[in-house]
């Protein structure tokens, strides 16, 4: 089975690029190019298509990734070491597939280098993201938060989903950045303090992951092997999931296209994909979250189906008032 080429969602219709012109603003913080599409591709496509401002901050260029296509093997860090800039291009193509126009690298492209897997010698490089002083890296994110003023932040759980040092560090930087951005006494030169209303961590409900693997085994696929539930990041008991997003099937098509744009890192086969370990796993067409800060927009025990639930109107009014003030 092959995927149809995606019809990318249309970029937001607003005429102005100013964040204040968007009533809903979503910020995502990720470690490497490709993490955003795997974890949140559907969510990003949905909100971009609905006219929200979707801002992606990627912390490294993913220089230490393994290269899947043999014809691109020379990009690898132990050869030409040009994988980082190449992956920046893949990320740009993925963002075009998702309809996301605001994507940035923390501190600018190449400021922080991919740290490699936990325990690798690359962890100790002085330019590795793992070595970055937390408040310095978080300060870079504070500048983005105070500019974009998101109501919702999405990042990983404290283990980074699966223990990669850059994912753990991305989690720390996102959480610390959110805290410092709200403090008026922290680096006022970075802009007016801003408190993010809701913070979510990515997660995958165990029952959905198990069902996905059952589907994969039953369907047949082109991968040399099959991953296990333990290979999937952020698997949690179903009861810990507080929000689940699906929406228009077009968003899942866009997610698949975005994942395919990360050609050096991901092999997509219909509703399944594999990373450089060649192990097939399900490509999820519903994305799940755990609310860890803020007020739930659904009744107790009911999952939200919108990350902005409960905050949209209030914040929209506040911003409209500010825009009117500015226009006077
Ligand atoms: Zn990653």
Short mmCIF file of C-alpha atoms and ligand atoms in Angstrom, two decimals:
data_model
loop_
_atom_site.label_atom_id
_atom_site.label_comp_id
_atom_site.label_asym_id
_atom_site.label_seq_id
_atom_site.Cartn_x
_atom_site.Cartn_y
_atom_site.Cartn_z
CA UNK A 1 0.00 0.00 0.00
CA UNK A 2 1.31 3.44 -0.87
CA UNK A 3 0.06 6.77 0.36
CA UNK A 4 -1.51 9.25 -1.99
CA UNK A 5 0.44 12.51 -2.29
CA UNK A 6 -0.85 14.89 0.35
CA UNK A 7 -2.87 17.96 -0.45
CA UNK A 8 -1.26 20.28 2.07
CA UNK A 9 -3.60 22.16 4.39
CA UNK A 10 -3.83 25.83 3.47
CA UNK A 11 -1.71 28.25 5.49
CA UNK A 12 -3.60 30.60 7.80
CA UNK A 13 -5.65 33.19 5.95
CA UNK A 14 -4.76 36.08 8.24
CA UNK A 15 -3.05 38.87 6.37
CA UNK A 16 -0.63 39.73 9.15
CA UNK A 17 2.30 37.70 10.38
CA UNK A 18 2.03 39.28 13.84
CA UNK A 19 1.28 36.66 16.50
CA UNK A 20 -1.38 38.97 17.99
CA UNK A 21 -3.39 38.58 14.78
CA UNK A 22 -3.98 34.90 15.65
CA UNK A 23 -6.53 34.21 18.36
CA UNK A 24 -5.08 30.74 19.03
CA UNK A 25 -1.33 30.12 19.30
CA UNK A 26 0.32 26.75 19.78
CA UNK A 27 4.02 26.25 20.56
CA UNK A 28 5.78 22.90 20.22
CA UNK A 29 9.30 22.19 21.46
CA UNK A 30 11.16 19.24 19.96
CA UNK A 31 14.66 17.81 20.01
CA UNK A 32 15.37 16.92 16.37
CA UNK A 33 13.83 17.44 12.95
CA UNK A 34 11.31 14.54 12.50
CA UNK A 35 10.15 14.37 16.14
CA UNK A 36 7.45 16.97 15.47
CA UNK A 37 5.96 15.03 12.55
CA UNK A 38 6.04 11.65 14.32
CA UNK A 39 4.56 12.97 17.57
CA UNK A 40 2.37 15.89 16.55
CA UNK A 41 2.04 15.97 12.75
CA UNK A 42 -1.70 15.55 12.82
CA UNK A 43 -2.14 18.14 15.58
CA UNK A 44 0.03 20.67 13.77
CA UNK A 45 -1.78 20.15 10.44
CA UNK A 46 -5.16 20.51 12.16
CA UNK A 47 -4.42 23.76 13.95
CA UNK A 48 -2.59 25.29 10.97
CA UNK A 49 -5.58 24.46 8.74
CA UNK A 50 -7.95 25.98 11.30
CA UNK A 51 -6.03 29.26 11.19
CA UNK A 52 -4.16 28.99 14.48
CA UNK A 53 -0.55 30.11 14.72
CA UNK A 54 1.57 26.98 15.04
CA UNK A 55 5.16 27.63 16.10
CA UNK A 56 7.73 24.85 16.15
CA UNK A 57 11.02 25.21 18.01
CA UNK A 58 13.52 22.45 17.20
CA UNK A 59 16.50 22.34 19.56
CA UNK A 60 19.12 20.70 17.32
CA UNK A 61 19.66 19.93 13.63
CA UNK A 62 19.80 16.19 14.32
CA UNK A 63 23.42 15.93 13.18
CA UNK A 64 23.96 12.55 14.87
CA UNK A 65 21.01 10.74 13.31
CA UNK A 66 21.57 7.53 11.39
CA UNK A 67 21.04 7.86 7.65
CA UNK A 68 18.63 5.30 6.17
CA UNK A 69 19.01 5.76 2.37
CA UNK A 70 22.34 4.22 1.21
CA UNK A 71 22.73 6.89 -1.48
CA UNK A 72 22.91 9.58 1.24
CA UNK A 73 25.34 7.74 3.53
CA UNK A 74 28.04 10.39 3.00
CA UNK A 75 25.98 12.89 5.04
CA UNK A 76 26.77 10.95 8.22
CA UNK A 77 28.68 12.60 11.09
CA UNK A 78 31.64 10.19 10.68
CA UNK A 79 31.92 11.12 6.99
CA UNK A 80 31.00 14.59 5.63
CA UNK A 81 29.07 15.60 8.76
CA UNK A 82 26.52 17.46 6.66
CA UNK A 83 23.42 15.71 7.93
CA UNK A 84 22.34 18.73 10.03
CA UNK A 85 21.82 21.20 7.18
CA UNK A 86 20.30 18.41 5.09
CA UNK A 87 17.78 17.67 7.83
CA UNK A 88 16.92 21.36 8.10
CA UNK A 89 15.80 21.06 4.47
CA UNK A 90 13.77 17.96 5.27
CA UNK A 91 12.13 19.83 8.14
CA UNK A 92 11.20 22.71 5.84
CA UNK A 93 9.56 20.24 3.44
CA UNK A 94 7.71 18.59 6.33
CA UNK A 95 6.42 21.96 7.52
CA UNK A 96 5.18 22.73 4.01
CA UNK A 97 3.28 19.41 4.10
CA UNK A 98 1.69 20.36 7.43
CA UNK A 99 0.94 23.96 6.41
CA UNK A 100 3.13 25.31 9.22
CA UNK A 101 5.04 28.48 8.39
CA UNK A 102 6.67 29.38 11.72
CA UNK A 103 9.49 26.98 12.51
CA UNK A 104 12.72 27.93 14.21
CA UNK A 105 15.82 26.37 15.73
CA UNK A 106 16.53 27.14 19.38
CA UNK A 107 19.12 29.94 19.39
CA UNK A 108 19.34 29.72 15.56
CA UNK A 109 20.38 26.79 13.32
CA UNK A 110 23.41 24.93 14.66
CA UNK A 111 23.53 26.72 18.02
CA UNK A 112 23.05 23.41 19.83
CA UNK A 113 24.30 20.14 18.38
CA UNK A 114 22.59 16.76 18.52
CA UNK A 115 24.04 14.89 21.55
CA UNK A 116 23.70 11.37 20.15
CA UNK A 117 22.20 8.46 22.07
CA UNK A 118 22.59 8.31 25.86
CA UNK A 119 26.15 7.29 26.79
CA UNK A 120 27.66 8.11 23.37
CA UNK A 121 30.90 10.15 23.40
CA UNK A 122 29.00 12.90 21.53
CA UNK A 123 27.13 13.60 24.81
CA UNK A 124 30.32 15.28 26.06
CA UNK A 125 30.98 17.62 23.15
CA UNK A 126 30.93 21.22 24.42
CA UNK A 127 28.43 22.19 21.69
CA UNK A 128 26.10 19.25 22.49
CA UNK A 129 22.59 20.28 23.53
CA UNK A 130 22.97 17.95 26.53
CA UNK A 131 25.78 20.20 27.80
CA UNK A 132 23.86 23.48 27.39
CA UNK A 133 23.35 25.38 30.67
CA UNK A 134 19.62 25.07 31.36
CA UNK A 135 18.79 28.74 31.97
CA UNK A 136 20.82 29.86 28.98
CA UNK A 137 18.97 27.49 26.62
CA UNK A 138 15.66 28.23 28.36
CA UNK A 139 16.38 31.94 27.86
CA UNK A 140 16.46 31.36 24.12
CA UNK A 141 12.99 29.84 24.40
CA UNK A 142 11.75 32.67 26.64
CA UNK A 143 12.42 35.09 23.77
CA UNK A 144 10.20 32.98 21.50
CA UNK A 145 7.47 32.55 24.14
CA UNK A 146 7.29 36.28 24.84
CA UNK A 147 7.16 37.07 21.13
CA UNK A 148 4.61 34.43 20.11
CA UNK A 149 2.66 34.42 23.41
CA UNK A 150 1.22 30.90 23.02
CA UNK A 151 -1.75 29.73 25.09
CA UNK A 152 -0.68 26.11 24.66
CA UNK A 153 2.73 24.43 24.88
CA UNK A 154 3.44 20.84 23.82
CA UNK A 155 6.61 18.96 24.73
CA UNK A 156 7.84 15.59 26.04
CA UNK A 157 7.53 13.99 29.47
CA UNK A 158 10.54 14.24 31.86
CA UNK A 159 12.13 11.13 30.31
CA UNK A 160 11.86 12.74 26.87
CA UNK A 161 9.51 9.91 25.88
CA UNK A 162 12.31 7.37 25.62
CA UNK A 163 15.47 8.61 27.32
CA UNK A 164 17.35 10.31 24.49
CA UNK A 165 19.45 13.08 26.07
CA UNK A 166 18.22 15.72 23.62
CA UNK A 167 14.61 14.78 24.31
CA UNK A 168 15.18 14.99 28.07
CA UNK A 169 16.92 18.33 27.63
CA UNK A 170 14.14 19.60 25.32
CA UNK A 171 11.63 18.75 28.06
CA UNK A 172 13.70 20.62 30.66
CA UNK A 173 14.17 23.66 28.42
CA UNK A 174 10.46 23.78 27.53
CA UNK A 175 9.31 23.56 31.16
CA UNK A 176 11.93 25.98 32.46
CA UNK A 177 11.32 28.34 29.54
CA UNK A 178 7.59 28.42 30.32
CA UNK A 179 8.35 29.18 33.97
CA UNK A 180 10.88 31.92 33.25
CA UNK A 181 8.78 33.54 30.49
CA UNK A 182 6.07 34.23 33.08
CA UNK A 183 8.47 35.93 35.49
CA UNK A 184 8.66 39.68 34.89
CA UNK A 185 12.03 39.82 36.69
CA UNK A 186 13.69 37.36 34.29
CA UNK A 187 15.53 39.16 31.50
CA UNK A 188 12.93 41.90 30.83
CA UNK A 189 14.85 42.81 27.66
CA UNK A 190 13.38 39.62 26.11
CA UNK A 191 9.87 41.09 26.19
CA UNK A 192 6.79 41.40 28.35
CA UNK A 193 6.22 38.43 30.67
CA UNK A 194 3.80 35.80 29.39
CA UNK A 195 2.14 32.91 31.17
CA UNK A 196 1.24 29.88 29.08
CA UNK A 197 -2.27 28.74 30.01
CA UNK A 198 -1.91 25.03 29.26
CA UNK A 199 1.06 22.69 28.99
CA UNK A 200 0.79 19.19 27.55
CA UNK A 201 3.19 16.27 27.35
CA UNK A 202 3.07 13.87 24.42
CA UNK A 203 1.94 10.37 25.29
CA UNK A 204 0.56 7.18 23.73
CA UNK A 205 -2.16 5.13 25.46
CA UNK A 206 -1.04 1.53 25.91
CA UNK A 207 -4.21 0.01 24.45
CA UNK A 208 -3.84 2.05 21.25
CA UNK A 209 -0.19 1.08 20.85
CA UNK A 210 -0.95 -2.61 21.42
CA UNK A 211 -3.82 -2.47 18.95
CA UNK A 212 -1.53 -0.74 16.41
CA UNK A 213 1.03 -3.52 16.61
CA UNK A 214 -1.68 -6.17 16.25
CA UNK A 215 -2.84 -4.37 13.09
CA UNK A 216 0.73 -4.23 11.80
CA UNK A 217 1.33 -7.96 12.33
CA UNK A 218 -2.00 -8.84 10.71
CA UNK A 219 -1.56 -6.56 7.70
CA UNK A 220 1.90 -7.58 6.55
CA UNK A 221 4.51 -4.95 5.73
CA UNK A 222 7.85 -4.36 4.03
CA UNK A 223 10.05 -3.91 7.11
CA UNK A 224 12.80 -6.38 8.12
CA UNK A 225 11.37 -6.61 11.66
CA UNK A 226 8.70 -5.30 13.98
CA UNK A 227 9.22 -3.03 16.98
CA UNK A 228 7.55 -3.68 20.31
CA UNK A 229 5.38 -1.57 22.59
CA UNK A 230 8.54 -0.74 24.56
CA UNK A 231 10.08 0.90 21.49
CA UNK A 232 7.29 3.48 21.33
CA UNK A 233 7.99 6.67 23.29
CA UNK A 234 5.71 7.93 26.03
CA UNK A 235 3.47 4.86 26.45
CA UNK A 236 1.18 5.41 29.46
CA UNK A 237 -1.86 3.68 30.99
CA UNK A 238 -4.99 4.81 29.11
CA UNK A 239 -6.29 6.48 32.26
CA UNK A 240 -3.42 9.01 32.19
CA UNK A 241 -4.37 10.39 28.76
CA UNK A 242 -6.34 13.64 29.06
CA UNK A 243 -6.66 14.73 25.42
CA UNK A 244 -7.01 12.85 22.13
CA UNK A 245 -7.03 14.56 18.73
CA UNK A 246 -8.06 13.03 15.43
CA UNK A 247 -10.10 15.25 13.11
CA UNK A 248 -10.24 15.40 9.34
CA UNK A 249 -8.57 12.40 7.59
CA UNK A 250 -6.68 14.98 5.54
CA UNK A 251 -4.61 15.78 8.63
CA UNK A 252 -3.41 12.18 8.86
CA UNK A 253 -2.47 12.31 5.18
CA UNK A 254 -0.49 15.50 5.84
CA UNK A 255 1.24 13.81 8.81
CA UNK A 256 2.24 10.89 6.62
CA UNK A 257 3.60 13.28 3.97
CA UNK A 258 5.55 15.21 6.62
CA UNK A 259 7.07 11.99 7.93
CA UNK A 260 8.06 10.99 4.40
CA UNK A 261 9.77 14.38 3.99
CA UNK A 262 12.19 13.22 6.71
CA UNK A 263 13.59 10.83 4.14
CA UNK A 264 16.98 10.28 5.82
CA UNK A 265 15.30 9.22 9.08
CA UNK A 266 11.95 7.57 8.37
CA UNK A 267 10.70 4.90 5.97
CA UNK A 268 6.92 5.12 5.61
CA UNK A 269 4.83 2.21 4.30
CA UNK A 270 1.13 3.08 4.30
CA UNK A 271 -0.15 3.17 7.89
CA UNK A 272 3.22 1.99 9.25
CA UNK A 273 6.75 3.34 9.42
CA UNK A 274 10.27 2.46 10.54
CA UNK A 275 13.19 4.47 11.86
CA UNK A 276 16.85 3.58 11.18
CA UNK A 277 16.48 0.38 13.25
CA UNK A 278 14.30 -0.99 10.38
CA UNK A 279 11.61 -2.11 12.84
CA UNK A 280 8.07 -1.47 11.66
CA UNK A 281 5.67 0.37 13.95
CA UNK A 282 2.19 1.87 13.57
CA UNK A 283 1.78 5.43 12.28
CA UNK A 284 -0.83 6.81 14.65
CA UNK A 285 -3.72 8.76 13.17
CA UNK A 286 -4.88 9.98 16.54
CA UNK A 287 -2.51 11.92 18.81
CA UNK A 288 -2.65 11.89 22.58
CA UNK A 289 -1.66 14.25 25.36
CA UNK A 290 -1.44 14.62 29.08
CA UNK A 291 -2.38 18.03 30.53
CA UNK A 292 0.23 18.86 33.18
CA UNK A 293 -0.42 22.56 33.72
CA UNK A 294 -3.64 24.55 33.41
CA UNK A 295 -7.35 23.96 33.72
CA UNK A 296 -8.90 21.08 31.74
CA UNK A 297 -11.50 22.15 29.19
CA UNK A 298 -13.55 18.98 29.66
CA UNK A 299 -15.46 17.44 32.56
CA UNK A 300 -13.57 15.20 34.98
CA UNK A 301 -12.91 11.80 33.42
CA UNK A 302 -13.65 13.05 29.90
CA UNK A 303 -10.81 13.54 27.43
CA UNK A 304 -10.44 16.89 25.71
CA UNK A 305 -10.55 16.84 21.91
CA UNK A 306 -9.09 20.35 21.57
CA UNK A 307 -5.88 21.56 23.23
CA UNK A 308 -7.38 25.07 23.43
CA UNK A 309 -10.56 23.87 25.16
CA UNK A 310 -11.65 26.31 27.82
CA UNK A 311 -9.21 29.10 27.00
CA UNK A 312 -9.92 30.26 23.44
CA UNK A 313 -12.61 32.83 24.06
CA UNK A 314 -11.07 34.44 27.08
CA UNK A 315 -7.63 34.90 25.57
CA UNK A 316 -9.05 35.92 22.20
CA UNK A 317 -10.92 38.78 23.85
CA UNK A 318 -7.86 39.90 25.77
CA UNK A 319 -5.81 39.96 22.58
CA UNK A 320 -8.53 41.76 20.55
CA UNK A 321 -8.61 44.48 23.17
CA UNK A 322 -4.85 44.82 22.93
CA UNK A 323 -4.91 44.95 19.12
CA UNK A 324 -7.60 47.66 19.24
CA UNK A 325 -5.53 49.63 21.74
CA UNK A 326 -2.50 49.34 19.48
CA UNK A 327 -4.51 50.55 16.46
CA UNK A 328 -5.69 53.71 18.21
ZN1 LIG B 1 14.51 12.93 18.36
#
